XYZ file of C-alpha atoms in Angstrom:
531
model
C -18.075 -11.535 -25.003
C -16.024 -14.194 -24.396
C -15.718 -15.974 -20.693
C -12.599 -15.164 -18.386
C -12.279 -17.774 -15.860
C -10.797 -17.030 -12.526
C -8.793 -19.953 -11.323
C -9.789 -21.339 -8.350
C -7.102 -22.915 -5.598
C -8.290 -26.260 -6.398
C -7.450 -25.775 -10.353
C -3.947 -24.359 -9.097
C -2.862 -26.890 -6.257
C -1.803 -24.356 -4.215
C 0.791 -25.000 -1.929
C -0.195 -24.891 1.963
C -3.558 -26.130 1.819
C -3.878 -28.503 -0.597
C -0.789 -30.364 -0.118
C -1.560 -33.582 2.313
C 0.822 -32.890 5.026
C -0.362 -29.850 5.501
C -4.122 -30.361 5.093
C -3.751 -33.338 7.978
C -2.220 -30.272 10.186
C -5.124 -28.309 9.759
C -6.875 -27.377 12.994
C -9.869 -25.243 13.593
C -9.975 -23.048 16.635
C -7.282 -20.864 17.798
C -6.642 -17.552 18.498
C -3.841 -15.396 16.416
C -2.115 -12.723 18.106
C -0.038 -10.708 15.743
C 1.305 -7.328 15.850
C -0.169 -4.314 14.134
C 2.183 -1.570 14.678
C 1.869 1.589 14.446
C -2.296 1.811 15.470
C -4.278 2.494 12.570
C -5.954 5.975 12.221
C -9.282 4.190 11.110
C -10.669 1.031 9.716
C -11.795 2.803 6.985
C -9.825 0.980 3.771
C -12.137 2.633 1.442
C -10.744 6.194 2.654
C -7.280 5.310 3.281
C -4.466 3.258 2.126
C -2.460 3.821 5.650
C -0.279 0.427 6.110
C -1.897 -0.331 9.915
C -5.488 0.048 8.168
C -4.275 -3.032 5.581
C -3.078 -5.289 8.300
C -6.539 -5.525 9.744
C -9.634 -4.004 7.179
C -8.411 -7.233 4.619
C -9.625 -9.556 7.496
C -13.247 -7.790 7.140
C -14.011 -6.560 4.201
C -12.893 -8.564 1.054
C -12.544 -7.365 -2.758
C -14.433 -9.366 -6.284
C -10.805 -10.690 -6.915
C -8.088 -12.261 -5.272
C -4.350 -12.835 -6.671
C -1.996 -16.056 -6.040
C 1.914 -15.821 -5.537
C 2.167 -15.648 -8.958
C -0.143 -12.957 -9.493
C -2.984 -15.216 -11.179
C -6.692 -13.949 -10.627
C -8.595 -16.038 -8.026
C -12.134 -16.007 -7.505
C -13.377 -13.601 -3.620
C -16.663 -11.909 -3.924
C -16.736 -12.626 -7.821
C -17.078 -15.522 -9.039
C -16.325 -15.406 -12.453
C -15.946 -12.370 -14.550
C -16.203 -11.649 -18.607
C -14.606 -9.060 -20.804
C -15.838 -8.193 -24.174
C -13.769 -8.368 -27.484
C -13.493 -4.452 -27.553
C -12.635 -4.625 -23.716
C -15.151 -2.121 -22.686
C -17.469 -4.301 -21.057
C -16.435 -6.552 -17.987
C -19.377 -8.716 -16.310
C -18.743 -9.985 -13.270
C -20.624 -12.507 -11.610
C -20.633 -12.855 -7.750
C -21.025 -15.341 -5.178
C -24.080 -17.085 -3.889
C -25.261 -16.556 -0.248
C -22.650 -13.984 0.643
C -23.989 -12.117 3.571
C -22.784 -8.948 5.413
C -21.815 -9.308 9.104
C -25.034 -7.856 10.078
C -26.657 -10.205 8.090
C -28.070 -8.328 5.194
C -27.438 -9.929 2.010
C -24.382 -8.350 -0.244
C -25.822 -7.820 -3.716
C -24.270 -6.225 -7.201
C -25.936 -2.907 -5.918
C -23.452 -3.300 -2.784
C -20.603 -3.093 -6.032
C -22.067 -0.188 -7.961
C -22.262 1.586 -4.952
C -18.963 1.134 -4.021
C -16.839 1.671 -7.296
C -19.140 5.022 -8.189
C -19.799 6.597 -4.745
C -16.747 5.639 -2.817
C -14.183 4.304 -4.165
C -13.958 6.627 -7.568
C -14.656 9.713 -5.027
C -12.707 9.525 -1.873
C -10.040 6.480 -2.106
C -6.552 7.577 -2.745
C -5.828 5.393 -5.495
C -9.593 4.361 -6.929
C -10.151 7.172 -9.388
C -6.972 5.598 -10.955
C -7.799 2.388 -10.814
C -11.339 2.691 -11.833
C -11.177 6.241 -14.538
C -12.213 4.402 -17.298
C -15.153 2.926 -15.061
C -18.248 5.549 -16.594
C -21.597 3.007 -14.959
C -22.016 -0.284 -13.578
C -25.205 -2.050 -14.765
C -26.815 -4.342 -12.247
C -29.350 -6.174 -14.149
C -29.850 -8.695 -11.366
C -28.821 -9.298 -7.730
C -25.534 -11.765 -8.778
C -24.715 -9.537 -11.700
C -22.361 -6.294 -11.969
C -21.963 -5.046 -15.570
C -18.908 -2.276 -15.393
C -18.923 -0.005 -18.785
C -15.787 1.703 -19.635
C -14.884 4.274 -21.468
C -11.763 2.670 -22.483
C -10.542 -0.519 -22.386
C -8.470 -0.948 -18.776
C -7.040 -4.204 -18.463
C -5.193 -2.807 -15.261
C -8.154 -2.508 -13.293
C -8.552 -6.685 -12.795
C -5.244 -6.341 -11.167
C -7.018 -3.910 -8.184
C -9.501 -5.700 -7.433
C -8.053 -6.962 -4.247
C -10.285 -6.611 -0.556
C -7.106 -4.183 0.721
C -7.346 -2.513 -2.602
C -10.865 -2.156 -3.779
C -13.183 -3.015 -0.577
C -16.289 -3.509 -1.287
C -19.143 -1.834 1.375
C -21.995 -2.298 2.461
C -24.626 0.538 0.691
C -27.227 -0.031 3.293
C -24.931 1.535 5.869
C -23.202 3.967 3.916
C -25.269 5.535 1.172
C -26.690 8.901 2.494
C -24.226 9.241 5.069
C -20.871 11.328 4.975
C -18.358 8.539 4.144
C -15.470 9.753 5.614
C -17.163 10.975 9.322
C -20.090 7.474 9.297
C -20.014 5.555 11.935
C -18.775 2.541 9.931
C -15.237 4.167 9.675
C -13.730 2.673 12.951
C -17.117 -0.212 13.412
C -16.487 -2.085 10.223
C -19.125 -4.610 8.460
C -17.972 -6.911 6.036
C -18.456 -9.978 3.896
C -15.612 -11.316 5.024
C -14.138 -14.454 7.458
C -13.390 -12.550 10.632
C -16.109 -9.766 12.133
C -15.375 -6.463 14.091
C -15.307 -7.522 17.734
C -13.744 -4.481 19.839
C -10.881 -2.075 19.645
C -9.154 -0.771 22.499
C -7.346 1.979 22.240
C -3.080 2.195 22.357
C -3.633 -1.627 23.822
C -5.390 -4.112 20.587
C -8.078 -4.511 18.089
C -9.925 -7.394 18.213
C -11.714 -9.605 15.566
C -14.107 -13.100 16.011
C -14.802 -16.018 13.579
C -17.482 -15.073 10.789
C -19.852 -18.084 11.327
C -21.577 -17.761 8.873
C -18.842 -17.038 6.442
C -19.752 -17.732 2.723
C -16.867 -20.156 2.111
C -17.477 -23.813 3.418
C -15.361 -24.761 6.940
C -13.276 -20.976 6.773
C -12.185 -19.715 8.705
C -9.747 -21.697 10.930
C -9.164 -19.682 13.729
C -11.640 -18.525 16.209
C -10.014 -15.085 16.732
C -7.464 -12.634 15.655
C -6.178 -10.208 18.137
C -3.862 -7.090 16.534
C -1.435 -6.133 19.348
C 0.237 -2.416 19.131
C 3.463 -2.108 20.506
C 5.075 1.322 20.272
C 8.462 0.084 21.125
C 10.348 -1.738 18.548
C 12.638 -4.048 21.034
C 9.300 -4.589 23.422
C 8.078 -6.138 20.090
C 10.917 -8.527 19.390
C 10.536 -9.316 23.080
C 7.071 -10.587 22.516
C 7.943 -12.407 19.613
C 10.575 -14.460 21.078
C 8.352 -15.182 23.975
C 5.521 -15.877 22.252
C 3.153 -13.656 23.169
C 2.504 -12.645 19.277
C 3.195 -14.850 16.702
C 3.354 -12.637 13.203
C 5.054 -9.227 12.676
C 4.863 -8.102 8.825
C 6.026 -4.292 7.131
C 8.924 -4.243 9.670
C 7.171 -4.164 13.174
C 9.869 -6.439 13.930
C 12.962 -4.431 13.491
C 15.668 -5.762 10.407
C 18.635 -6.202 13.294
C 16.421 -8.362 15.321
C 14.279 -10.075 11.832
C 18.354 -11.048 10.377
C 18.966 -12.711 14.109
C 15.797 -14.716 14.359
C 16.185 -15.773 11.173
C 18.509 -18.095 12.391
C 16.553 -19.187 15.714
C 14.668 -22.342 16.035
C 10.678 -21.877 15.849
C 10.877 -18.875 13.342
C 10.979 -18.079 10.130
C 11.120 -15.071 8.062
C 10.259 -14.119 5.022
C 10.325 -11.748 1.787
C 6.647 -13.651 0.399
C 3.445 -11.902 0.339
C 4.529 -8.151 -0.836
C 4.494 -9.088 -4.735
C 1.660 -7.231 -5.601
C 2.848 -3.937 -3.867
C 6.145 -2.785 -5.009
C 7.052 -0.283 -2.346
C 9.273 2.489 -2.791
C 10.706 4.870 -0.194
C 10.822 8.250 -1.132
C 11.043 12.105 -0.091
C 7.946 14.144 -0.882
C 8.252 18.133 -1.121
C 5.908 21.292 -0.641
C 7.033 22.180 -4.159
C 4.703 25.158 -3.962
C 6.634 27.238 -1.240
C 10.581 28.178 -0.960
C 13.109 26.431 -0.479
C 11.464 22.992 -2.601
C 9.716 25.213 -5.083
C 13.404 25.220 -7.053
C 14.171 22.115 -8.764
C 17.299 22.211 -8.122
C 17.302 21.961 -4.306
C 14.957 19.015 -5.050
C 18.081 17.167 -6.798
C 21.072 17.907 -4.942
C 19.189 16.289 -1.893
C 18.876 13.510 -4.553
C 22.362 13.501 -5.111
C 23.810 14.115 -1.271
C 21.807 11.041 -0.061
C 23.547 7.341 0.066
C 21.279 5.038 -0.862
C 23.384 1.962 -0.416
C 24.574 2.875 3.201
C 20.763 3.226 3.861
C 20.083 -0.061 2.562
C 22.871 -1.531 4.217
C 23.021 -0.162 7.430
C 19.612 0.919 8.190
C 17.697 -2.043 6.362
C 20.317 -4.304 6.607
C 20.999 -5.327 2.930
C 16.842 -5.350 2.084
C 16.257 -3.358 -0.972
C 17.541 -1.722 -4.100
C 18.723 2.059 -5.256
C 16.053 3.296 -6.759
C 16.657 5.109 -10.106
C 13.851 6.285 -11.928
C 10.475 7.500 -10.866
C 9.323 3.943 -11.511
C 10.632 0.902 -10.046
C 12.618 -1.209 -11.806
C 10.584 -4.217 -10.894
C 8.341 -2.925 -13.961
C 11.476 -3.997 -16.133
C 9.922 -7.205 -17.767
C 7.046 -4.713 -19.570
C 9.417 -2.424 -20.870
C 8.026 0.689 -19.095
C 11.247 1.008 -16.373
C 14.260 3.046 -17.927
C 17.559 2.791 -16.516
C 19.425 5.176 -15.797
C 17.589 8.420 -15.063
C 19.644 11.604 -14.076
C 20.344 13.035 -10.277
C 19.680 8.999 -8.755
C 23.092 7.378 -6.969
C 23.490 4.679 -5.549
C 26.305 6.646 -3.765
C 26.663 10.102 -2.532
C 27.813 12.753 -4.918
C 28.442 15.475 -2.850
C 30.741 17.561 -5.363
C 27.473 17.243 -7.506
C 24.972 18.419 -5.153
C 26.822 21.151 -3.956
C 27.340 22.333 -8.042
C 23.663 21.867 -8.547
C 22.749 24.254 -5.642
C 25.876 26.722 -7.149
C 24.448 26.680 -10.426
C 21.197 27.883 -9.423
C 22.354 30.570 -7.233
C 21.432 28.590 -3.804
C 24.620 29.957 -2.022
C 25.527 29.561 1.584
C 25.909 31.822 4.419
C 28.293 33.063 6.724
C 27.425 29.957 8.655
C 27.490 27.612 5.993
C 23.679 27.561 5.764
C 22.016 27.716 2.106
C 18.417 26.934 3.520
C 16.720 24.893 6.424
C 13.758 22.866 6.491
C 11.823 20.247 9.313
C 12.003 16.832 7.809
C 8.653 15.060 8.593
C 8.970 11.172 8.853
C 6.921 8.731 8.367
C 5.518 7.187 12.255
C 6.123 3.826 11.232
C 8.935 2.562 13.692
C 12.318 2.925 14.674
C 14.248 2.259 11.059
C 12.723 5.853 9.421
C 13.446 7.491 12.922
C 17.500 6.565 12.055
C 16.807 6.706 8.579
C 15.845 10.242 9.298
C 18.867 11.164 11.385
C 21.577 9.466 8.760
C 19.710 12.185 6.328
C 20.009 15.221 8.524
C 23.687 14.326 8.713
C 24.048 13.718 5.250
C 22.369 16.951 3.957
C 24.606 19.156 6.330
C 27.871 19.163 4.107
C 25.826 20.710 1.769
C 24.489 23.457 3.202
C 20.920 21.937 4.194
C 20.539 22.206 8.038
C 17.276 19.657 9.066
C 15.033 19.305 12.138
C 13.471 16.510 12.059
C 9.596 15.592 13.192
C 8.446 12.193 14.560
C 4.062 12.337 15.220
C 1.438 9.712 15.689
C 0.031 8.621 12.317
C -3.356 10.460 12.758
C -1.402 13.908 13.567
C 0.966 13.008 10.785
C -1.479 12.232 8.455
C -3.561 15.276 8.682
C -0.122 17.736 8.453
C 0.819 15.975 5.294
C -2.118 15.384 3.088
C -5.189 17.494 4.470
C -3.006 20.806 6.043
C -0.277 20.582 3.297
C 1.924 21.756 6.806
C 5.262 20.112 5.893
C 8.359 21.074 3.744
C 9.998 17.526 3.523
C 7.829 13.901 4.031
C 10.231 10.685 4.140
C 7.565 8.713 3.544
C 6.708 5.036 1.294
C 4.350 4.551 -1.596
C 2.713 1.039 -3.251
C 3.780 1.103 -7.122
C 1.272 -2.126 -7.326
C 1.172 -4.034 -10.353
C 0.812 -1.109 -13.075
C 1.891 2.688 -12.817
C -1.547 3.492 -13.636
C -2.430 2.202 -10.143
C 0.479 3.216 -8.281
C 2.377 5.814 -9.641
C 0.323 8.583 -11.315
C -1.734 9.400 -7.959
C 1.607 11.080 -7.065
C 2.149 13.164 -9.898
C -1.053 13.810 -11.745
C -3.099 17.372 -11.581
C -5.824 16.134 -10.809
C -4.009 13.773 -7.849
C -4.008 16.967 -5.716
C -6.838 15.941 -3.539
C -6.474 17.716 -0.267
C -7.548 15.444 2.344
C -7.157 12.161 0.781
C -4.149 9.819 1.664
C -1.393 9.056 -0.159
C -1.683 11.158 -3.481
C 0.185 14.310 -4.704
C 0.687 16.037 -1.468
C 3.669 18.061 -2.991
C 0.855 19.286 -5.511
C 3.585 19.170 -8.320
C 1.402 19.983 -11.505
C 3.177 20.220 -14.974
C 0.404 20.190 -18.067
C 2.706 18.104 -20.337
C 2.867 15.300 -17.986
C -0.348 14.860 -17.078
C -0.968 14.610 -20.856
C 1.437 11.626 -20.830
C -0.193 9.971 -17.775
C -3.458 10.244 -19.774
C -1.972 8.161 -22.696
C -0.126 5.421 -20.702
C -2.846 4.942 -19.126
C -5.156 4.162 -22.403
C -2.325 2.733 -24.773
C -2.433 -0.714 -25.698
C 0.566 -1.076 -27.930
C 3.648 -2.394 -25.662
C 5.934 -0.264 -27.561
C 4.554 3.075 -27.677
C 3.141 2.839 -23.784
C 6.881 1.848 -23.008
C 8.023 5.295 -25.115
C 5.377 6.854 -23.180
C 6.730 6.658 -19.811
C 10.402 6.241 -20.871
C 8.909 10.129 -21.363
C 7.532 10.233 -18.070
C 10.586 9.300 -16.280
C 12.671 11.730 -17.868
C 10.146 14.700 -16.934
C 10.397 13.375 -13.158
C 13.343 12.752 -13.258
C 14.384 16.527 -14.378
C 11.553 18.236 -12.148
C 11.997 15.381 -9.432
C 8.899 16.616 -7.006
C 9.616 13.180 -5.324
C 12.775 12.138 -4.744
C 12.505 8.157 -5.111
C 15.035 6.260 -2.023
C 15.107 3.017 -2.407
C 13.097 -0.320 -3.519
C 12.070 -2.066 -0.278
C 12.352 -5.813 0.405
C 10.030 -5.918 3.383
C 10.637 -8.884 5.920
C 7.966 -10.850 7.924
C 8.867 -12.761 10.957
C 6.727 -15.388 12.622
C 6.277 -18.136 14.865
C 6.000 -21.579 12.691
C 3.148 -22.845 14.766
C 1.343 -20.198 12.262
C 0.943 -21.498 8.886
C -1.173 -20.727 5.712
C -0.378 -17.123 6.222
C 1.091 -16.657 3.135
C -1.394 -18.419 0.551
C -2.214 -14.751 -0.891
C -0.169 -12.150 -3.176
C -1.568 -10.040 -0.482
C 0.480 -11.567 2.676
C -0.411 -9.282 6.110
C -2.397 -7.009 3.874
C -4.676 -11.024 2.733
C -7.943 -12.320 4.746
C -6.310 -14.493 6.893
C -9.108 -17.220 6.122
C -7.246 -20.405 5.853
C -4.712 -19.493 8.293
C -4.643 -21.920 10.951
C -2.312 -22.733 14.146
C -0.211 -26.175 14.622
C 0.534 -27.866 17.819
């Protein structure tokens, strides 16, 4: 085996708190407010990867590995980790005197536990990240041995505490995971501990004491404000009442204004390790999505650039290809796939629909369909009315639906109730981790979050998913989804939107926010407030 060293902050002179004017402006105490918006359905990171659940779990439960700006491993709950020459064997070695918030120690059985019970059964993205996991040896209370089937050099890049949290077995094994009483009273290993949560008004968490890292964390308390109402939010950011907004709780037309206003500062940092796409998912079992051809024409009729622009205010990119392009540098993105415009092509959508025998009616109708949206804030609620204007012309009459995240969770991806989702997924750092859970077979996983809710299946695809996610040769795993991108892009169950640019505003008496890869969805732990 030979040793893989995980750089530590030190070894990297990391910006915020290692440089010496900002180390002298270190203060302990403090507590952040900062918006969480919408409420989460649960605290339960393990079961799902709902955006309000990463804004807060990160805080208490952490991951083995943590990643800088730049995407290099750092050292969390593992200290140091090995891989053997035939990369089937990673070792990982954790931390000393890590203790749970209840004050049981956290052990390697705490990881095997985790990656083989939980996280490889009921996480949306897990049995992905960890398929090639087939045990985890635990030879000693410090030591987690993970055997794989096949080498996965992915997997070190979801190792993250929003990604992969690790839980505590002593409170979860012979329980139901997804109904135990942990789900909305987290324990964790982490800096801040599970202090209250009232409902529609905050979640509160307090200072881990007896966190495992010397003199973190900094600040005594975080509070997580939600705020339904997106200029009520703004409002309390420019009064100070919270001091942090990240994933677009503060709106684009009020981020691009405060941008320019003394005592904020906004930002694109801390998203690098999620690659977010908007997108359209379809019920591609029932009529009128089950025809791949009214799947494309909406792909056609929609203007991704006025969304971008108008909606977002110039944040993002037309996406064109199942994959985003941000995966250009490793040769798996292709450019340019069929049925994506930057532009409307209405003369083409309407000749797709024609050509497949999807005519219109006397009035002008070729089908209807309720356009579920994602309850994330006011940009998808007028993001969802530009569509239903947009789809009209040709022929596609739209109602749109606007729930609470629990109710819109359960339609979606336990009831399978919905014809059309507007919804946004994490690519991450490799399609493997991101990408596949929405196309796969075996991704149709009714009641888990964020996988193949349209329940597209196609045999020869899932074939191709199987070898880009064991090929080791650049070349060929670039052929390989240069293949997969062309099936989508023909079949197009998901109709990709746009690459997002999200924005985070805050108050610069908040610093060290932004230390992790991770941003909103990172611990918080050497976040601190200035005078």
């Amino acid at each position: 085996m030979h040793f893989r060293p995980i750089l530590s902050a030190v070894a990297l002179g990391l910006g915020i708190t290692l440089s010496s004017g900002a180390a002298m402006a270190q203060k302990a105490g403090g507590t952040l407010v900062y918006i969480v918006q919408p409420e989460p359905p649960s605290l339960a990171s393990y079961l799902s990867t709902s955006g309000p659940i990463g804004l807060v779990a990160p805080k208490i439960y952490e991951g083995l590995l943590d990643y800088d700006n730049d995407l290099n491993i750092l050292p969390s709950l593992a200290a140091s980790y090995e891989v053997s020459e035939d990369g089937k064997t990673v070792t990982f070695k954790l931390q000393e005197g890590v203790k749970w918030h209840d004050g049981e120690p956290f052990t390697s059985a705490d990881v095997q536990f985790t990656i083989m019970e939980v996280l490889k059964k009921v996480h949306p993205r897990g049995p992905n990240s960890f398929r090639e996991v087939t045990s985890i040896d635990t030879p000693d209370a410090l030591t987690a041995v993970f055997n794989l089937a096949n080498p996965a050099p992915y997997m070190l890049r979801a190792m993250s505490g929003y990604e992969s949290p690790i839980v505590p077995k002593h409170l979860l094994e012979g329980t139901d995971v997804r109904s135990a009483d942990l789900v909305n009273n987290p324990v964790g290993t982490g800096p801040f501990k599970f202090n209250e949560w009232k409902k529609g008004q905050y979640i509160r968490l307090d200072k881990n004491e007896d966190y495992w890292k010397e003199g973190l964390p900094y600040l005594d308390r975080l509070v997580g404000r939600f705020i339904p109402d997106a200029s009520t939010r703004t409002a309390a950011m420019e009064n100070g009442e919270v001091m942090y907004g990240a994933y677009g709780a503060i709106p684009n037309i009020d981020a691009v204004r405060l941008r320019d206003t003394d005592g904020f500062s906004v930002t694109t940092d801390g998203y690098s390790m999620i690659n977010p796409v908007s997108l359209i998912e379809f019920d591609t079992t029932e009529p009128p999505f089950d025809n791949p051809a009214m799947r494309k024409a909406i792909s056609l009729a929609l203007d991704r650039s006025f969304l971008i622009e108008n909606i977002w205010f110039g944040y993002g990119k037309p996406a064109t290809s199942a994959l985003s392009s941000n995966f250009a540098p490793t040769g798996l993105y292709k450019d340019p796939m069929p049925n994506y415009v930057a532009n409307a092509d209405l003369d083409a959508a309407k000749k797709m629909l024609d050509d497949a025998g999807i005519t219109a009616g006397a009035d002008g109708v070729r089908a209807k369909a309720v356009l579920d949206l994602i309850p994330y804030g006011e940009d998808w609620r007028r993001a969802g009315e530009y569509m239903k204007q947009a789809l009209a012309p040709i022929g596609i009459e739209v109602e749109l639906r606007y729930e609470d995240v629990p109710t819109w969770l359960k339609r979606i991806y336990h009831n399978y109730d919905f014809a059309m989702n507007v919804n946004y997924f994490y690519q991450l750092s490799d399609p493997v981790l991101g990408v596949h859970r929405h196309y796969g077979t075996d991704q149709i996983r009714q009641g888990t979050h964020f996988v193949n809710s349209s329940r597209y299946s196609n045999p020869k695809l899932d074939d191709l998913l199987s070898s880009g996610a064991q090929e080791a040769d650049a070349t060929k795993r670039a052929e390989i989804y240069g293949g997969i991108q062309k099936i989508l892009a023909d079949d197009m169950p998901v109709v990709n939107l746009f690459e997002m640019q999200f924005l985070t505003v805050y108050n610069d008496k908040f610093q060290g926010h932004d230390n992790s890869a991770l941003g909103a969805y990172g611990s918080f732990s050497e976040a601190y407030l200035t005078e």
